[in-house]
Short mmCIF file of C-alpha atoms in Angstrom, two decimals:
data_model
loop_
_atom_site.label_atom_id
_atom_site.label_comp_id
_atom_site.label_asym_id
_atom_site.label_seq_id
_atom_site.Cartn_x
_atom_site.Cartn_y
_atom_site.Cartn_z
CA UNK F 1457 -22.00 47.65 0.49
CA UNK F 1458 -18.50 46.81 1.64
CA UNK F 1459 -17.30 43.58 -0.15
CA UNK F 1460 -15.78 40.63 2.33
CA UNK F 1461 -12.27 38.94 1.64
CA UNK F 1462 -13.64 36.03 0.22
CA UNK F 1463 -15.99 37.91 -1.80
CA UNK F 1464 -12.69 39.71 -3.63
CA UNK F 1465 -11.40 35.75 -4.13
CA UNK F 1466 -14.47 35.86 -5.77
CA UNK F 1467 -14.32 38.60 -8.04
CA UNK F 1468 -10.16 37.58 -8.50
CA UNK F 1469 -11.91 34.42 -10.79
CA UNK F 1470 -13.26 36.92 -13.24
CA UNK F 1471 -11.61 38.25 -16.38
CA UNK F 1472 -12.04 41.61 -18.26
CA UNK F 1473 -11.28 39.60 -21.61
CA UNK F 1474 -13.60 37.05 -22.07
CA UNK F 1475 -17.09 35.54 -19.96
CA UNK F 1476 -16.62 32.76 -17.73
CA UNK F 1477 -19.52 30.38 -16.40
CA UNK F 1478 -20.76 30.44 -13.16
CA UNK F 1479 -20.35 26.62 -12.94
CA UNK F 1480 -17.36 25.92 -14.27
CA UNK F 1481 -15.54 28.57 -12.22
CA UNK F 1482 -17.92 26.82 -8.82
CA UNK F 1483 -16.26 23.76 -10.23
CA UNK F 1484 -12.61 24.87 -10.15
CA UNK F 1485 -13.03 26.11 -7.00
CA UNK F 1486 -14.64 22.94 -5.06
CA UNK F 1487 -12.29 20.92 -7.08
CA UNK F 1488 -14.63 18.77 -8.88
CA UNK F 1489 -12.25 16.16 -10.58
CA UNK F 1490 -12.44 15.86 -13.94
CA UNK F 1491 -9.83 16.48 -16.77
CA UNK F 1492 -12.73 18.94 -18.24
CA UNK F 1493 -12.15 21.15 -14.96
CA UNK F 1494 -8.59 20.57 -14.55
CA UNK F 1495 -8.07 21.74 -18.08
CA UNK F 1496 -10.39 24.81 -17.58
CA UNK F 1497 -8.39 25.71 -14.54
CA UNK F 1498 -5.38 25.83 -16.64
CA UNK F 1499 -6.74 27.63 -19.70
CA UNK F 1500 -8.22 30.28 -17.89
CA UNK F 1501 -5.08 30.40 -15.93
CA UNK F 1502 -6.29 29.48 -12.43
CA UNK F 1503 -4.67 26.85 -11.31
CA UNK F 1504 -4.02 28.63 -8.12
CA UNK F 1505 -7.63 28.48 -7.35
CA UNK F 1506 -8.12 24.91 -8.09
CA UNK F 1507 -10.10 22.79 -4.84
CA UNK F 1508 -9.20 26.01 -2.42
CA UNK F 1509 -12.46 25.90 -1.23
CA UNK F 1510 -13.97 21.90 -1.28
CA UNK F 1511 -16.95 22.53 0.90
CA UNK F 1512 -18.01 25.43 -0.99
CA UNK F 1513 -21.97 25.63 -1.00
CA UNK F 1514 -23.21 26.74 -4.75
CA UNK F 1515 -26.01 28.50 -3.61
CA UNK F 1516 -23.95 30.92 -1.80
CA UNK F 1517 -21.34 31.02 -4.68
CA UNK F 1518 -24.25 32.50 -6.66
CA UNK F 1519 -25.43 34.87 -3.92
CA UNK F 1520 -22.54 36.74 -3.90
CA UNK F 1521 -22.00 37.03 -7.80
CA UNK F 1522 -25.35 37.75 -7.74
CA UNK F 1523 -24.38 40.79 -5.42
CA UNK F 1524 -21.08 41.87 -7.48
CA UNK F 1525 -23.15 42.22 -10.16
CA UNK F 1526 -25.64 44.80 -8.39
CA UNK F 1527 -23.02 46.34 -7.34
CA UNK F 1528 -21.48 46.83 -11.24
CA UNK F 1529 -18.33 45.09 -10.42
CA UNK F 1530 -19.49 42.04 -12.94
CA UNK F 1531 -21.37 42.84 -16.25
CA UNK F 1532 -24.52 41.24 -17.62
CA UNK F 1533 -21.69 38.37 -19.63
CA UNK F 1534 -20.02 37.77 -16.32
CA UNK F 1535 -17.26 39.77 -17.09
CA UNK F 1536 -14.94 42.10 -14.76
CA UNK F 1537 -16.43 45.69 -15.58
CA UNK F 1538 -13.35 48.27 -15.71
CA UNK F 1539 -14.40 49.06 -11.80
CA UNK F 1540 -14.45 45.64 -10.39
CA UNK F 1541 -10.87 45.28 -12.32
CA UNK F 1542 -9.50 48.40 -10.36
CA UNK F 1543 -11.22 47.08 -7.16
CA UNK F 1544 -9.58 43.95 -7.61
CA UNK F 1545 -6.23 45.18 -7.93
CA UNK F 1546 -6.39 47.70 -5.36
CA UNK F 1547 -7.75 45.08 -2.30
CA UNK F 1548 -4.75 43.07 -2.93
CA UNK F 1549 -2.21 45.29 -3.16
CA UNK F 1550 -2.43 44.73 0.42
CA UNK F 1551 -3.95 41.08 1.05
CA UNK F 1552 -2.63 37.81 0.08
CA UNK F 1553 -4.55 35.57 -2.67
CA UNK F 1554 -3.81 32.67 -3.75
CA UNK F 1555 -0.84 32.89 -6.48
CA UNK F 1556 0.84 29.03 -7.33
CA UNK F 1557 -0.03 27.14 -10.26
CA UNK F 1558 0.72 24.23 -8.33
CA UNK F 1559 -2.02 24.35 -6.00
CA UNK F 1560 -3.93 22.12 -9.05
CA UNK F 1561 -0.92 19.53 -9.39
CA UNK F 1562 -0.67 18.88 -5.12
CA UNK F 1563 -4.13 18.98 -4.47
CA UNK F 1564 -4.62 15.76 -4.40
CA UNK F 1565 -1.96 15.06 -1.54
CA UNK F 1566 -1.18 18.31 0.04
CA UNK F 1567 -3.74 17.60 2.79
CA UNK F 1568 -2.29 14.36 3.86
CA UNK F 1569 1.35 15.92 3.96
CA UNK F 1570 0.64 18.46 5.96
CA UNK F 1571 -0.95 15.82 8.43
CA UNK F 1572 2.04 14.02 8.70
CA UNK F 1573 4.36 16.86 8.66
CA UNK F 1574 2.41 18.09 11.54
CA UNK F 1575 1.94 14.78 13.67
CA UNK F 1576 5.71 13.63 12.80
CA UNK F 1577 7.26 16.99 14.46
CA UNK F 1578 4.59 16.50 17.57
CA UNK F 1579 5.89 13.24 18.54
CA UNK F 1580 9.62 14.19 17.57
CA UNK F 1581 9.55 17.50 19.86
CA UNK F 1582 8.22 15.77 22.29
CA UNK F 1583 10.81 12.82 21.73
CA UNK F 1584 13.41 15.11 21.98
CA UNK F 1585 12.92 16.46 25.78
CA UNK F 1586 11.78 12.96 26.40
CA UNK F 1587 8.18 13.15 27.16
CA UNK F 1588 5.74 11.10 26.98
CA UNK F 1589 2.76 12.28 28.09
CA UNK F 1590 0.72 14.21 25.47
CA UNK F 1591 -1.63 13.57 23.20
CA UNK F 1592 -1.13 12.71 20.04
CA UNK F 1593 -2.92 14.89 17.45
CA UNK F 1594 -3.23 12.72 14.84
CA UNK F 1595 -6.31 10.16 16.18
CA UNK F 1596 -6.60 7.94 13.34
CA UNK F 1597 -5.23 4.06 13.77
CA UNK F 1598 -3.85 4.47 9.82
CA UNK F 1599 -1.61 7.58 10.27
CA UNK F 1600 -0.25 6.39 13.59
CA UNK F 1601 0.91 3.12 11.85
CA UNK F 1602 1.99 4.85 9.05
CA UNK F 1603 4.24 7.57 11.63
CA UNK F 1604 5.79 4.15 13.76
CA UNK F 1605 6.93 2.11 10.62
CA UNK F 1606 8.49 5.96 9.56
CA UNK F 1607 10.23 6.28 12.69
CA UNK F 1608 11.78 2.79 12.48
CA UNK F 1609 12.36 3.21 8.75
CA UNK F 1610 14.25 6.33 8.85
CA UNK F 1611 16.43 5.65 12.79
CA UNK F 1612 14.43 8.36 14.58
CA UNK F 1613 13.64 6.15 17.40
CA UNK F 1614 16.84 8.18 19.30
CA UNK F 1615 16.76 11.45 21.21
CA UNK F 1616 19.60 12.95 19.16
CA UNK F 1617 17.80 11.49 15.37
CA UNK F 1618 15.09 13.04 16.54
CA UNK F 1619 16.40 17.09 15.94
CA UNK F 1620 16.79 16.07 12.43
CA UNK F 1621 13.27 16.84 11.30
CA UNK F 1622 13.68 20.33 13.33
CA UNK F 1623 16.99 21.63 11.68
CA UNK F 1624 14.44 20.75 8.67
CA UNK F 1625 11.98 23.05 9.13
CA UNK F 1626 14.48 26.29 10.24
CA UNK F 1627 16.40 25.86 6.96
CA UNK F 1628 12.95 25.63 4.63
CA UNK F 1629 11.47 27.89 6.66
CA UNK F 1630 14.13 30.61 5.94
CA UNK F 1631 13.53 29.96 2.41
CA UNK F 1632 12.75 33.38 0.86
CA UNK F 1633 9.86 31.86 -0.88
CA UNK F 1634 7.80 31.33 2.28
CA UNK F 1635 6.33 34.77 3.19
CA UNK F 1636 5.21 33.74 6.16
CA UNK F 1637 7.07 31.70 8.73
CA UNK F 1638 5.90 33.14 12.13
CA UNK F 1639 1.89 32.31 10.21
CA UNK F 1640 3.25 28.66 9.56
CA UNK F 1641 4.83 27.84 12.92
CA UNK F 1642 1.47 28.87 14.79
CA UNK F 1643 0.31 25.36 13.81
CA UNK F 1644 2.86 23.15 14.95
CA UNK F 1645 1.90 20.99 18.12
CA UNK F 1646 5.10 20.26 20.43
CA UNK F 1647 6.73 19.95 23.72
CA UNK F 1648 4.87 22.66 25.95
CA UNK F 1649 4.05 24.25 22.84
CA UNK F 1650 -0.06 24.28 21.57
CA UNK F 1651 -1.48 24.36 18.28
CA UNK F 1652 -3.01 28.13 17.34
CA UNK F 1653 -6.51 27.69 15.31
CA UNK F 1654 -7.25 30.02 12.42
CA UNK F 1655 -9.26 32.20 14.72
CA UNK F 1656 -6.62 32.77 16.79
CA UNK F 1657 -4.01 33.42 14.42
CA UNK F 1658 -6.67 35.99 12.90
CA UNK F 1659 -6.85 37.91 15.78
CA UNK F 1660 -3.25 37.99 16.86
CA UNK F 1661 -2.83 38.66 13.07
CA UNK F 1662 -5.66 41.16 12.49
CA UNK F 1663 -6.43 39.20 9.09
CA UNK F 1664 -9.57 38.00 8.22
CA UNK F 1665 -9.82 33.95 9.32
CA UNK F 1666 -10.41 33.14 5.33
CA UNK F 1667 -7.28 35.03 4.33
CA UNK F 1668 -5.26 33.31 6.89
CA UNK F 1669 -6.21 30.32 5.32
CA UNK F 1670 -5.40 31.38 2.15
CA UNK F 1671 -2.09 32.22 3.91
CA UNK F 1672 -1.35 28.91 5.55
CA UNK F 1673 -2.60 26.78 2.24
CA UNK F 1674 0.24 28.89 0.31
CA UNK F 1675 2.95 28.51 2.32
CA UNK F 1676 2.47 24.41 2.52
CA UNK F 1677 2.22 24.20 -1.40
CA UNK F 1678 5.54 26.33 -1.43
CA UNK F 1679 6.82 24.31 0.91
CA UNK F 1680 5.77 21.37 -1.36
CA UNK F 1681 7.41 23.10 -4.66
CA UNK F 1682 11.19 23.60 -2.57
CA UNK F 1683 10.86 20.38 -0.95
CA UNK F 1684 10.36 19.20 -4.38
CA UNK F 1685 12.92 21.06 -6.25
CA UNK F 1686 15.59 20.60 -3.87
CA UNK F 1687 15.32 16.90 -1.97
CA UNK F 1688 18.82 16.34 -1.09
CA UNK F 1689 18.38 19.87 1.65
CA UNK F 1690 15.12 18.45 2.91
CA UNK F 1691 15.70 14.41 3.19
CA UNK F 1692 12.66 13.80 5.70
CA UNK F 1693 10.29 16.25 4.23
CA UNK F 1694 11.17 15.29 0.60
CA UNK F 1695 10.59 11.05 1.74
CA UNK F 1696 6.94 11.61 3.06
CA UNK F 1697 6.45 13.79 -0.19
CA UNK F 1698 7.96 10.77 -2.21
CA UNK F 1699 5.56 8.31 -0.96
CA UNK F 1700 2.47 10.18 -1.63
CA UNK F 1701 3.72 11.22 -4.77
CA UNK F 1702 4.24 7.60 -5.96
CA UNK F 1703 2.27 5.39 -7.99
CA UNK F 1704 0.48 8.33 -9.59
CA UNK F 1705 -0.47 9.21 -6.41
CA UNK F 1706 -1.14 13.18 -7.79
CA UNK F 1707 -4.26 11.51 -9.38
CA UNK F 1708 -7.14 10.31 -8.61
CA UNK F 1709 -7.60 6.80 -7.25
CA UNK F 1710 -9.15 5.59 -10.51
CA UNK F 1711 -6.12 7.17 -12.72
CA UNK F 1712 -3.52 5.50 -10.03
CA UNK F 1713 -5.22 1.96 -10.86
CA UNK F 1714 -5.06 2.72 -14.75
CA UNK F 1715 -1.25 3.90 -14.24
CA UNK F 1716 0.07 0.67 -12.32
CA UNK F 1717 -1.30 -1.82 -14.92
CA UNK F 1718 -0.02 0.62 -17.40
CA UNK F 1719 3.57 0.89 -15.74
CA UNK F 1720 3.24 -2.95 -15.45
CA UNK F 1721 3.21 -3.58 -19.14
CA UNK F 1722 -0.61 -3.81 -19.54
CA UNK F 1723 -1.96 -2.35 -22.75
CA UNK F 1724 -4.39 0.70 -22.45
CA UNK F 1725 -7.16 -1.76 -24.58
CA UNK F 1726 -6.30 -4.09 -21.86
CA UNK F 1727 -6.47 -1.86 -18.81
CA UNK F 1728 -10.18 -1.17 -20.10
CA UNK F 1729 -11.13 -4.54 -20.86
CA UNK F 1730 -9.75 -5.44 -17.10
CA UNK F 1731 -11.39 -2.33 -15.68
CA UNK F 1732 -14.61 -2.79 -17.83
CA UNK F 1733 -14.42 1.16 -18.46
CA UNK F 1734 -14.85 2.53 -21.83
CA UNK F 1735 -11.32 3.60 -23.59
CA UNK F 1736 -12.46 7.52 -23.09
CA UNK F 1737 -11.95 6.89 -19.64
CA UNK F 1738 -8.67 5.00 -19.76
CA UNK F 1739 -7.44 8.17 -22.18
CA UNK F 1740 -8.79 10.86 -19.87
CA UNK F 1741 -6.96 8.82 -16.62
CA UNK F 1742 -3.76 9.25 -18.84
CA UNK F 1743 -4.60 13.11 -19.68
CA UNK F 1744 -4.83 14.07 -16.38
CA UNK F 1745 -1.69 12.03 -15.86
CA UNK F 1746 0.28 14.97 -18.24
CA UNK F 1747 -1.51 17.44 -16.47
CA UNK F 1748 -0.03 16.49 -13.06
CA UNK F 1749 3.59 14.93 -14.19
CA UNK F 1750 6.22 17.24 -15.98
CA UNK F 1751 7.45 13.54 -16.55
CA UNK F 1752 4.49 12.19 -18.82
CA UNK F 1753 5.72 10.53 -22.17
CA UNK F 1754 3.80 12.10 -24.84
CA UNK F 1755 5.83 10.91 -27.30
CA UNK F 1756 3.90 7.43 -26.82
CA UNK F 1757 1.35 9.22 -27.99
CA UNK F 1758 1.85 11.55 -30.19
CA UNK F 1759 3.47 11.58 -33.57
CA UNK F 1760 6.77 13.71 -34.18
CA UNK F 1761 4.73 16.08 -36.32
CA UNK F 1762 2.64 16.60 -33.27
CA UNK F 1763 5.25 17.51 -31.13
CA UNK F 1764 7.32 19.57 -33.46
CA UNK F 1765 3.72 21.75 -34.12
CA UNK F 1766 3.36 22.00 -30.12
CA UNK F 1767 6.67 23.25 -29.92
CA UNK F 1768 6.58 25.49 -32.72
CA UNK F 1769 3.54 26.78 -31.10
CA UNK F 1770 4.83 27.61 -27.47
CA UNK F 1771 7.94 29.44 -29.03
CA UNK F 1772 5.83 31.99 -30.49
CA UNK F 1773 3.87 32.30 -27.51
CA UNK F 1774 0.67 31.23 -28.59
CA UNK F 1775 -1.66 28.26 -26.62
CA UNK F 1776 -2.35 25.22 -28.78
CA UNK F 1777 -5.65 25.95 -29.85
CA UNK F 1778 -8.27 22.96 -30.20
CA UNK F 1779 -9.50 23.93 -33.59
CA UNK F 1780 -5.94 24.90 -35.00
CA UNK F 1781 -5.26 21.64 -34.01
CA UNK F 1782 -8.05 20.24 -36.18
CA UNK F 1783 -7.14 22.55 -39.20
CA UNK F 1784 -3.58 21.29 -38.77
CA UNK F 1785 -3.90 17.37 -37.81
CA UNK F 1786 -7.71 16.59 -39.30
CA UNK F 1787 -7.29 12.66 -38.50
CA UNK F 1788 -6.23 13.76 -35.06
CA UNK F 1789 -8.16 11.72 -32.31
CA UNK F 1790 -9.62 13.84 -29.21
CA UNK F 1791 -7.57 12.54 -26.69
CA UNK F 1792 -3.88 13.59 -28.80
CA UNK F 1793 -5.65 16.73 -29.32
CA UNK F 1794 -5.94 17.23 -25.32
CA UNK F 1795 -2.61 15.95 -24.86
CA UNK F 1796 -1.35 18.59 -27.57
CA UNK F 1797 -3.67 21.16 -25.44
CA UNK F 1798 -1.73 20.41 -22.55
CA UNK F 1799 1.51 19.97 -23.41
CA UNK F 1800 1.02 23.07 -25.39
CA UNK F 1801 -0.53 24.87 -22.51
CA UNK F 1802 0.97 28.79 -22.10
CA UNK F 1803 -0.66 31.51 -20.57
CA UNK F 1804 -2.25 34.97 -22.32
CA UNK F 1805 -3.18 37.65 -19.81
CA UNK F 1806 -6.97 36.75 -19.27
CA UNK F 1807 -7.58 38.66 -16.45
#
């Protein structure tokens, strides 16, 4: 039986070294959010994998491992058997997957940006040849708010401000890192110009509608990393990134309420007497925190020796293992051990 696309994304969540549950890797992939799974993402190094596929049905997530395992691809310990490895490797050799880490740390936001992205160069193409009759694409009262007080904000109210945001995209988009430009353009909505749908960029693409996805969701979290990295190139892109990114806003909504009392000078005791949460709570808001933010202070919270062990750790290329950690540190609490965990963090081959 001839496997489907996303049946290989599938089989890509396997390793050949150790047995992964069927529930934690379902997890990863609808991007249940808890530090449990975002720490399980990184350990068994896929991040890249993290909330690609929200509406995910489980049932049908066991179906088909159910069927890679008839099939010999999987072993009895849910394992990659040496033939599902080779399979693996040889389907995409010549079809995308998803490959940044950092589709875990912009999950959170990357939807959002791409709706603005999208709905700021509608209104700003069509701005610029000084129509205005269209439709907007963006429906929602909220988002059009938020795209007039951006406008204002940022002097794009004039036909000549207005090709700012364009001579944007055609530097980023001949970036080298994006693999894909004529892909990415098919979505943009403009003067005379219509929006493709993933069917339609499947056909004219001959790729299968999930990899095309796959496609489109890499190239905006690369666009996300370089507008990132490099701000001063990309001064409209990198301000709607800014805002979302602000406030903690990588997090969930719960962690963003612990980290503005906590920026504010409240104590983390505090923040859970406030909150009326228990402290595990409070210290799991500030370990997914260090999961998200390069930034994140550890050494508020963990002792020089701590740090100097991490390091010593990652320089030898070895993850910071939980029970090392116990051997090394035994009055260590659970949360500094996490925080060691994941400051520690580096990758083995596990696939």
């Amino acid at each position: 039986m001839e496997l489907t696309y996303l049946d290989y994304l599938f089989l890509d969540l396997f390793s050949t070294k150790e047995s992964r549950k069927i529930n934690s890797l379902f997890h990863i992939l609808s991007g249940k959010r808890t530090v449990s799974v975002l720490m399980q993402a990184k350990r068994m190094d896929l991040e890249a994998y993290y909330a690609f596929f929200p509406k995910l049905q489980q049932s049908f997530f066991e179906e088909r491992i159910k069927l890679m395992m008839q099939l010999e691809l999987l072993n009895a310990d849910y394992q990659l058997t040496a033939e599902g490895s080779q399979r693996k490797h040889q389907y995409f050799m010549s079809h995308a997957r998803p490959d940044l880490k950092e589709q875990l740390k912009y999950q959170a936001i990357s939807a959002l940006f791409k709706m603005r992205c999208l709905f700021l160069t509608q209104v700003l193409s069509e701005r610029v040849h000084e129509s205005k009759k269209y439709y907007p694409i963006q429906p929602r009262l909220f988002e059009q708010r938020w795209l007039k007080h951006f406008l204002v904000k940022h002097d794009l109210t004039s036909v000549s401000k207005s090709q700012i945001l364009g001579e944007e995209w055609l530097r980023i988009l001949a970036e080298p890192e994006i693999q894909n430009p004529e892909i990415f353009v098919a979505q943009f909505e403009g003067y005379h110009k219509s929006k493709q749908t993933n069917k339609q960029m499947s056909d004219e693409y001959n790729r299968d509608p999930v990899e095309v996805y796959v496609l489109l969701q890499r190239e905006w979290i690369q666009l996300l990393i370089t507008v990132n990295e490099k701000p001063q190139e990309y001064p409209l892109l990198s301000t709607i990134l800014a805002e979302l990114k602000r406030n903690a806003g990588l997090c969930s909504e719960s962690t963003q309420e612990t980290y503005r009392m906590w920026a504010d000078g409240v104590s983390l005791e505090q923040v859970a007497e406030r909150r009326r949460l228990k402290q595990s709570t409070i210290n799991d808001h500030l370990t997914e925190m260090a999961i998200l933010y390069e930034t994140f202070p550890y050494e508020e919270f963990l002792s020089e020796e701590q740090l100097a062990y991490i390091e010593a750790e990652i320089l030898a290329g070895k993850p910071v293992d939980y029970n090392e950690i116990q051997q090394a540190f035994p009055d260590v609490s659970f949360f500094q051990s996490r925080l060691m965990q994941v400051k520690g963090e580096v990758h083995d081959d596990r696939k």
